[in-house]
Amino acid sequence: MATAGKVIRCRAAVAWAPGKPLSVEEVEVAPPKAGEVRIKIVATGICHTDEHILTGSFPNVEFPVIPGHEGAGIVESIGEGVTSVKPGDKVIPLCMPQCGKCSFCLNPESNFCQKCHISEPQNLLPDKTSRFSCKGKQIHHFMWVSTFAEYTVVPEYSVAKIDAAAPLDKVCLFGCGFSTGYGAAINTAKVKPGSTCAVFGLGGVGLSVVMGCKEAGASRIIAVDINKDKFAKAKELGATDCINPRDFKKPIQEVLTEMTGHGVDYSFEVTGHADTMIAALASCNMSTGVCVMVGVLNSGSEISIDPMLLLTGRTWKGTVLGGWKMRECLPKLVSSYLEKKFNSDLLITHTLPFARVNEGFELLRAGKSIRSVLLF
């Protein structure tokens, strides 16, 4: 492409400081160095994790920063030594890399990677420099992906090449939200046919959990949320019951235990609140129940639980991006989408031009959207 090897000036949403709205600015994006890929982002979803950055409650993020981590685009140019993608390829940048060399990547049961933000902050690219600048200032990357920019630069092992037929304005959700929820049910919990499930929190990720439970053959899927406006969509995606904790005088775990006899087989916490985490754990079967933590708590949060909840046999586990090894599994998930195995499009309630990014966050905060997708 004509832009290869040159600095690109384009639009990006910059978070200059915590607690401030995003500012759409013209930024300079440097060309990719060896082992890096520059991507023209076509569409990006707004995920609650991006809201955590804006409020300053996501760990180890440095400002100013370009957030966004749920995008899809087209390779514009590649750095020296890159072999897995070429200019023109459709790709999804990955907020969980797959370097292929660390002990996590080499373990078939792990989808973690030593190169991810949780191990070592990804505010700069691996060579400890940034490819973004604005008004003469260095701007930080976010988890190496920064999809709230028209062009972004990422390491090759943080890119998944996908089918050329994939609609980027729909499959951008696979970069985080859909994959996380769907995989939490399929991979992390390994939901069995005929089982009962409870899903706490019916945002984009929670509804993706509902879809995963349905795909796995659960016979009863109880959707739990304090916002009853989410119930119609939950039913459409496979929930058999929808309950609002505010409609009951007793704790929700008691309600679920009474509804199911001995608690659900699988429970999923997808709100990121400590009290809901405990309720989700207590609402699964005391002997064989599995509770999966999907929601992200504010940085520095702690949970105190009664150890008897676990001593009787329950399993409490976490999940990152639904347990998928992203580079190898995302292309297969996209192919399943193209084969119409599931309809993740139903999660997209709003499509906005990129300039209205702050409006997308207002919809999220007000509980009026499931997923808003921004188009460049």
Coordinates of N, CA and C in Angstrom, one line a residue, residues 221-367:
I221 N -31.7 -22.5 31.8 CA -30.8 -21.4 31.8 C -31.5 -20.3 32.5
I222 N -31.1 -20.0 33.8 CA -31.7 -18.9 34.5 C -30.9 -17.7 34.4
A223 N -31.5 -16.6 33.9 CA -30.8 -15.3 33.7 C -31.2 -14.4 34.8
V224 N -30.1 -13.8 35.4 CA -30.3 -12.9 36.6 C -29.8 -11.5 36.3
D225 N -30.7 -10.5 36.5 CA -30.2 -9.2 36.3 C -31.2 -8.2 37.0
I226 N -30.7 -7.1 37.5 CA -31.5 -6.1 38.1 C -32.2 -5.2 37.1
N227 N -31.8 -5.3 35.8 CA -32.4 -4.5 34.7 C -33.3 -5.4 33.9
K228 N -34.6 -5.3 34.1 CA -35.5 -6.3 33.5 C -35.7 -6.0 31.9
D229 N -35.1 -4.8 31.5 CA -35.1 -4.6 30.1 C -34.3 -5.6 29.3
K230 N -33.4 -6.3 30.0 CA -32.5 -7.2 29.3 C -33.1 -8.6 29.1
F231 N -34.3 -8.8 29.7 CA -34.9 -10.2 29.8 C -35.3 -10.7 28.4
A232 N -35.9 -9.8 27.6 CA -36.4 -10.2 26.3 C -35.3 -10.8 25.4
K233 N -34.2 -10.1 25.4 CA -33.0 -10.5 24.6 C -32.5 -11.8 25.2
A234 N -32.4 -11.9 26.5 CA -31.9 -13.2 27.1 C -32.8 -14.4 26.7
K235 N -34.1 -14.2 26.7 CA -35.0 -15.3 26.3 C -34.8 -15.6 24.8
E236 N -34.6 -14.6 24.0 CA -34.4 -14.8 22.6 C -33.1 -15.6 22.3
L237 N -32.1 -15.5 23.2 CA -30.8 -16.2 23.0 C -30.8 -17.5 23.7
G238 N -31.8 -17.9 24.5 CA -31.9 -19.2 25.1 C -32.2 -19.3 26.5
A239 N -32.3 -18.2 27.3 CA -32.7 -18.3 28.7 C -34.1 -18.9 28.8
T240 N -34.2 -19.8 29.8 CA -35.6 -20.4 30.1 C -36.3 -19.6 31.1
D241 N -35.6 -19.0 32.1 CA -36.2 -18.2 33.2 C -35.4 -16.9 33.3
C242 N -36.1 -15.8 33.7 CA -35.4 -14.6 33.9 C -35.8 -14.0 35.3
I243 N -34.9 -13.8 36.2 CA -35.3 -13.3 37.5 C -34.5 -12.0 37.9
N244 N -35.3 -11.1 38.6 CA -34.7 -9.9 39.1 C -34.5 -10.0 40.6
P245 N -33.3 -10.0 41.1 CA -33.1 -10.1 42.6 C -33.9 -9.1 43.4
R246 N -34.2 -7.9 42.8 CA -35.0 -6.9 43.5 C -36.5 -7.3 43.7
D247 N -36.9 -8.3 43.1 CA -38.3 -8.8 43.2 C -38.5 -9.7 44.4
F248 N -37.4 -10.0 45.1 CA -37.4 -11.0 46.2 C -36.9 -10.3 47.5
K249 N -37.5 -10.8 48.6 CA -37.0 -10.3 49.9 C -35.8 -11.1 50.4
K250 N -35.7 -12.4 49.9 CA -34.6 -13.2 50.4 C -33.4 -13.1 49.4
P251 N -32.2 -13.5 49.8 CA -31.0 -13.5 49.0 C -31.2 -14.3 47.7
I252 N -30.7 -13.9 46.6 CA -30.9 -14.5 45.3 C -30.4 -16.0 45.3
Q253 N -29.4 -16.3 46.1 CA -28.9 -17.7 46.1 C -29.9 -18.6 46.7
E254 N -30.7 -18.1 47.7 CA -31.8 -18.9 48.2 C -32.9 -19.1 47.2
V255 N -33.2 -18.1 46.4 CA -34.2 -18.2 45.4 C -33.8 -19.3 44.4
L256 N -32.6 -19.2 43.9 CA -32.1 -20.2 42.9 C -32.1 -21.6 43.5
T257 N -31.7 -21.7 44.7 CA -31.6 -23.0 45.3 C -33.0 -23.6 45.4
E258 N -34.0 -22.8 45.8 CA -35.4 -23.3 45.8 C -35.9 -23.6 44.4
M259 N -35.5 -22.8 43.4 CA -36.0 -23.1 42.1 C -35.5 -24.4 41.5
T260 N -34.3 -24.8 42.0 CA -33.6 -25.9 41.3 C -33.5 -27.2 42.3
G261 N -33.9 -27.0 43.5 CA -33.8 -28.1 44.4 C -32.5 -28.1 45.2
H262 N -31.4 -28.2 44.5 CA -30.1 -28.2 45.2 C -29.1 -27.2 44.7
G263 N -29.6 -26.2 44.0 CA -28.7 -25.2 43.4 C -28.4 -25.7 41.9
V264 N -27.9 -24.7 41.2 CA -27.6 -25.0 39.7 C -26.4 -25.8 39.6
D265 N -26.2 -26.4 38.4 CA -25.0 -27.2 38.2 C -23.8 -26.2 37.8
Y266 N -24.1 -25.1 37.2 CA -23.1 -24.2 36.7 C -23.7 -22.8 37.0
S267 N -22.9 -21.9 37.6 CA -23.2 -20.5 37.7 C -22.1 -19.6 37.2
F268 N -22.5 -18.5 36.6 CA -21.5 -17.6 36.0 C -21.7 -16.2 36.5
E269 N -20.7 -15.6 37.0 CA -20.8 -14.2 37.5 C -20.2 -13.3 36.4
V270 N -21.0 -12.4 35.9 CA -20.6 -11.6 34.7 C -20.9 -10.1 35.0
T271 N -20.9 -9.7 36.3 CA -21.1 -8.3 36.6 C -19.8 -7.6 37.1
G272 N -19.0 -8.4 37.8 CA -17.8 -7.8 38.4 C -18.0 -7.2 39.7
H273 N -19.0 -7.7 40.5 CA -19.3 -7.2 41.8 C -19.0 -8.3 42.9
A274 N -18.3 -7.9 44.0 CA -17.9 -8.9 45.0 C -19.1 -9.6 45.6
D275 N -20.2 -8.9 45.9 CA -21.4 -9.6 46.5 C -22.0 -10.5 45.5
T276 N -22.0 -10.2 44.2 CA -22.6 -11.1 43.3 C -21.8 -12.3 43.1
M277 N -20.5 -12.2 43.2 CA -19.5 -13.3 43.1 C -19.9 -14.3 44.2
I278 N -20.2 -13.9 45.4 CA -20.5 -14.8 46.5 C -21.9 -15.4 46.3
A279 N -22.8 -14.6 45.8 CA -24.2 -15.1 45.5 C -24.1 -16.2 44.4
A280 N -23.3 -16.0 43.4 CA -23.2 -16.9 42.3 C -22.5 -18.2 42.8
L281 N -21.5 -18.1 43.7 CA -20.9 -19.3 44.2 C -21.9 -20.1 45.1
A282 N -22.6 -19.4 45.9 CA -23.5 -20.0 46.9 C -24.8 -20.6 46.1
S283 N -25.0 -20.2 44.9 CA -26.2 -20.7 44.2 C -26.0 -21.9 43.4
C284 N -24.7 -22.4 43.3 CA -24.5 -23.7 42.6 C -24.5 -24.8 43.6
N285 N -24.7 -26.0 43.1 CA -24.8 -27.2 43.9 C -23.6 -27.3 44.9
M286 N -23.9 -27.6 46.2 CA -22.8 -27.5 47.2 C -21.8 -28.6 47.0
S287 N -22.1 -29.7 46.3 CA -21.2 -30.8 46.1 C -20.5 -30.8 44.8
T288 N -21.3 -30.6 43.7 CA -20.7 -30.8 42.4 C -20.8 -29.5 41.6
G289 N -21.3 -28.4 42.2 CA -21.5 -27.2 41.4 C -20.2 -26.5 41.0
V290 N -20.3 -25.9 39.8 CA -19.1 -25.1 39.3 C -19.5 -23.7 39.1
C291 N -18.8 -22.8 39.7 CA -19.0 -21.3 39.6 C -17.8 -20.7 38.8
V292 N -18.2 -20.0 37.7 CA -17.1 -19.4 36.9 C -17.2 -17.9 37.1
M293 N -16.0 -17.3 37.4 CA -15.9 -15.8 37.6 C -15.5 -15.3 36.2
V294 N -16.4 -14.5 35.6 CA -16.1 -13.9 34.3 C -16.0 -12.4 34.4
G295 N -16.7 -11.8 35.3 CA -16.7 -10.3 35.4 C -15.4 -9.8 36.0
V296 N -15.0 -8.6 35.7 CA -13.7 -8.0 36.2 C -14.1 -7.1 37.3
L297 N -13.5 -7.4 38.5 CA -13.7 -6.5 39.6 C -12.8 -5.3 39.5
N298 N -13.1 -4.2 40.2 CA -12.3 -3.0 40.2 C -10.9 -3.4 40.8
S299 N -9.9 -2.8 40.3 CA -8.5 -3.1 40.7 C -8.4 -2.9 42.2
G300 N -7.8 -3.8 42.9 CA -7.7 -3.7 44.4 C -8.8 -4.3 45.2
S301 N -9.9 -4.8 44.5 CA -11.0 -5.4 45.3 C -10.6 -6.7 45.9
E302 N -11.3 -7.0 47.0 CA -11.1 -8.3 47.7 C -12.4 -8.9 48.0
I303 N -12.5 -10.2 48.1 CA -13.7 -11.0 48.4 C -13.5 -11.8 49.6
S304 N -14.4 -11.8 50.6 CA -14.2 -12.7 51.7 C -15.4 -13.7 51.6
I305 N -15.1 -15.0 51.8 CA -16.1 -16.0 51.7 C -16.1 -16.9 52.9
D306 N -17.2 -17.6 53.1 CA -17.2 -18.6 54.1 C -16.6 -19.9 53.5
P307 N -15.5 -20.4 54.0 CA -14.8 -21.5 53.4 C -15.7 -22.8 53.3
M308 N -16.8 -22.9 54.1 CA -17.7 -24.0 53.9 C -18.3 -24.1 52.5
L309 N -18.4 -22.9 51.9 CA -19.0 -22.9 50.5 C -18.1 -23.8 49.6
L310 N -16.8 -23.8 49.8 CA -15.9 -24.6 49.0 C -15.6 -26.0 49.5
L311 N -15.6 -26.1 50.9 CA -15.2 -27.4 51.5 C -16.1 -28.5 51.1
T312 N -17.4 -28.2 50.9 CA -18.4 -29.3 50.6 C -18.2 -29.8 49.1
G313 N -17.4 -29.2 48.3 CA -17.1 -29.8 47.0 C -17.3 -28.8 45.8
R314 N -17.8 -27.6 46.1 CA -17.9 -26.7 44.9 C -16.6 -26.4 44.3
T315 N -16.7 -26.1 43.0 CA -15.5 -25.6 42.2 C -15.7 -24.1 41.9
W316 N -14.7 -23.3 42.2 CA -14.8 -21.9 41.9 C -13.6 -21.6 40.9
K317 N -13.9 -21.1 39.8 CA -12.8 -20.9 38.8 C -13.0 -19.6 38.0
G318 N -11.9 -19.1 37.5 CA -11.9 -17.9 36.7 C -11.7 -18.3 35.2
T319 N -11.9 -17.3 34.4 CA -11.7 -17.5 32.9 C -11.2 -16.2 32.3
V320 N -10.3 -16.3 31.4 CA -9.8 -15.2 30.6 C -10.1 -15.4 29.2
L321 N -10.8 -14.5 28.6 CA -11.2 -14.7 27.2 C -11.8 -16.1 26.8
G322 N -12.6 -16.6 27.8 CA -13.3 -17.8 27.5 C -12.5 -19.1 27.3
G323 N -11.2 -19.0 27.7 CA -10.4 -20.2 27.6 C -9.9 -20.5 26.2
W324 N -10.1 -19.7 25.2 CA -9.7 -19.9 23.9 C -8.2 -19.6 23.7
K325 N -7.4 -20.4 23.1 CA -6.1 -20.0 22.6 C -6.4 -19.1 21.4
M326 N -6.3 -17.8 21.6 CA -6.9 -16.9 20.6 C -6.4 -17.0 19.2
R327 N -5.1 -17.1 19.0 CA -4.6 -17.1 17.6 C -5.1 -18.3 16.8
E328 N -5.2 -19.4 17.5 CA -5.6 -20.6 16.7 C -7.1 -20.8 16.7
C329 N -7.8 -20.4 17.8 CA -9.3 -20.6 17.9 C -10.2 -19.6 17.3
L330 N -9.7 -18.3 17.3 CA -10.6 -17.3 16.8 C -11.0 -17.5 15.3
P331 N -10.0 -17.9 14.4 CA -10.4 -18.1 13.1 C -11.5 -19.2 12.9
K332 N -11.4 -20.2 13.8 CA -12.4 -21.3 13.8 C -13.8 -20.8 14.3
L333 N -13.8 -19.9 15.3 CA -15.0 -19.3 15.8 C -15.7 -18.5 14.7
V334 N -14.9 -17.7 14.0 CA -15.4 -16.9 12.9 C -16.0 -17.8 11.8
S335 N -15.3 -18.9 11.5 CA -15.9 -19.9 10.5 C -17.2 -20.4 11.0
S336 N -17.3 -20.8 12.3 CA -18.6 -21.3 12.9 C -19.7 -20.2 12.7
Y337 N -19.3 -18.9 12.9 CA -20.3 -17.9 12.8 C -20.8 -17.8 11.3
L338 N -19.8 -17.9 10.4 CA -20.2 -17.9 8.9 C -21.1 -19.1 8.5
E339 N -20.9 -20.2 9.3 CA -21.7 -21.4 9.0 C -23.1 -21.3 9.8
K340 N -23.3 -20.1 10.5 CA -24.5 -19.8 11.2 C -24.8 -20.8 12.4
K341 N -23.7 -21.2 13.0 CA -23.8 -22.1 14.2 C -24.4 -21.3 15.4
F342 N -24.2 -20.0 15.4 CA -24.8 -19.1 16.4 C -25.0 -17.8 15.8
N343 N -25.8 -17.0 16.4 CA -26.1 -15.6 15.9 C -25.7 -14.5 16.9
S344 N -24.4 -14.2 16.9 CA -23.8 -13.2 17.8 C -24.3 -11.8 17.4
D345 N -24.8 -11.7 16.1 CA -25.3 -10.3 15.7 C -26.4 -9.8 16.6
L346 N -27.1 -10.7 17.3 CA -28.2 -10.3 18.2 C -27.7 -9.4 19.4
L347 N -26.4 -9.5 19.6 CA -25.8 -8.8 20.8 C -25.6 -7.3 20.4
I348 N -25.6 -7.0 19.1 CA -25.3 -5.6 18.7 C -26.6 -4.8 18.6
T349 N -26.7 -3.9 19.6 CA -28.0 -3.1 19.6 C -27.8 -1.7 19.0
H350 N -26.6 -1.2 18.9 CA -26.3 0.1 18.4 C -25.1 0.1 17.5
T351 N -25.2 0.8 16.4 CA -24.0 1.0 15.5 C -23.9 2.5 15.3
L352 N -22.7 3.0 15.7 CA -22.5 4.5 15.7 C -21.2 4.8 14.9
P353 N -21.2 6.0 14.3 CA -20.0 6.5 13.7 C -18.9 6.7 14.8
F354 N -17.7 6.5 14.5 CA -16.6 6.6 15.5 C -16.6 7.9 16.3
A355 N -17.0 9.0 15.6 CA -17.0 10.4 16.3 C -17.9 10.4 17.5
R356 N -18.9 9.4 17.5 CA -19.9 9.4 18.6 C -19.5 8.4 19.7
V357 N -18.2 8.2 19.9 CA -17.7 7.2 20.8 C -18.2 7.5 22.3
N358 N -18.2 8.7 22.7 CA -18.7 9.0 24.0 C -20.1 8.7 24.2
E359 N -20.9 8.9 23.2 CA -22.4 8.5 23.2 C -22.5 7.0 23.5
G360 N -21.6 6.2 22.8 CA -21.6 4.8 23.0 C -21.4 4.4 24.5
F361 N -20.5 5.1 25.2 CA -20.2 4.9 26.6 C -21.4 5.3 27.4
E362 N -22.1 6.4 27.0 CA -23.3 6.8 27.8 C -24.4 5.8 27.7
L363 N -24.6 5.1 26.6 CA -25.5 4.0 26.4 C -25.2 2.9 27.3
L364 N -23.9 2.6 27.4 CA -23.4 1.5 28.2 C -23.7 1.7 29.7
R365 N -23.4 3.0 30.1 CA -23.6 3.3 31.6 C -25.0 3.3 31.9
A366 N -25.9 3.7 31.0 CA -27.3 3.8 31.3 C -28.0 2.4 31.1
G367 N -27.3 1.4 30.7 CA -27.9 0.1 30.6 C -28.8 0.0 29.4

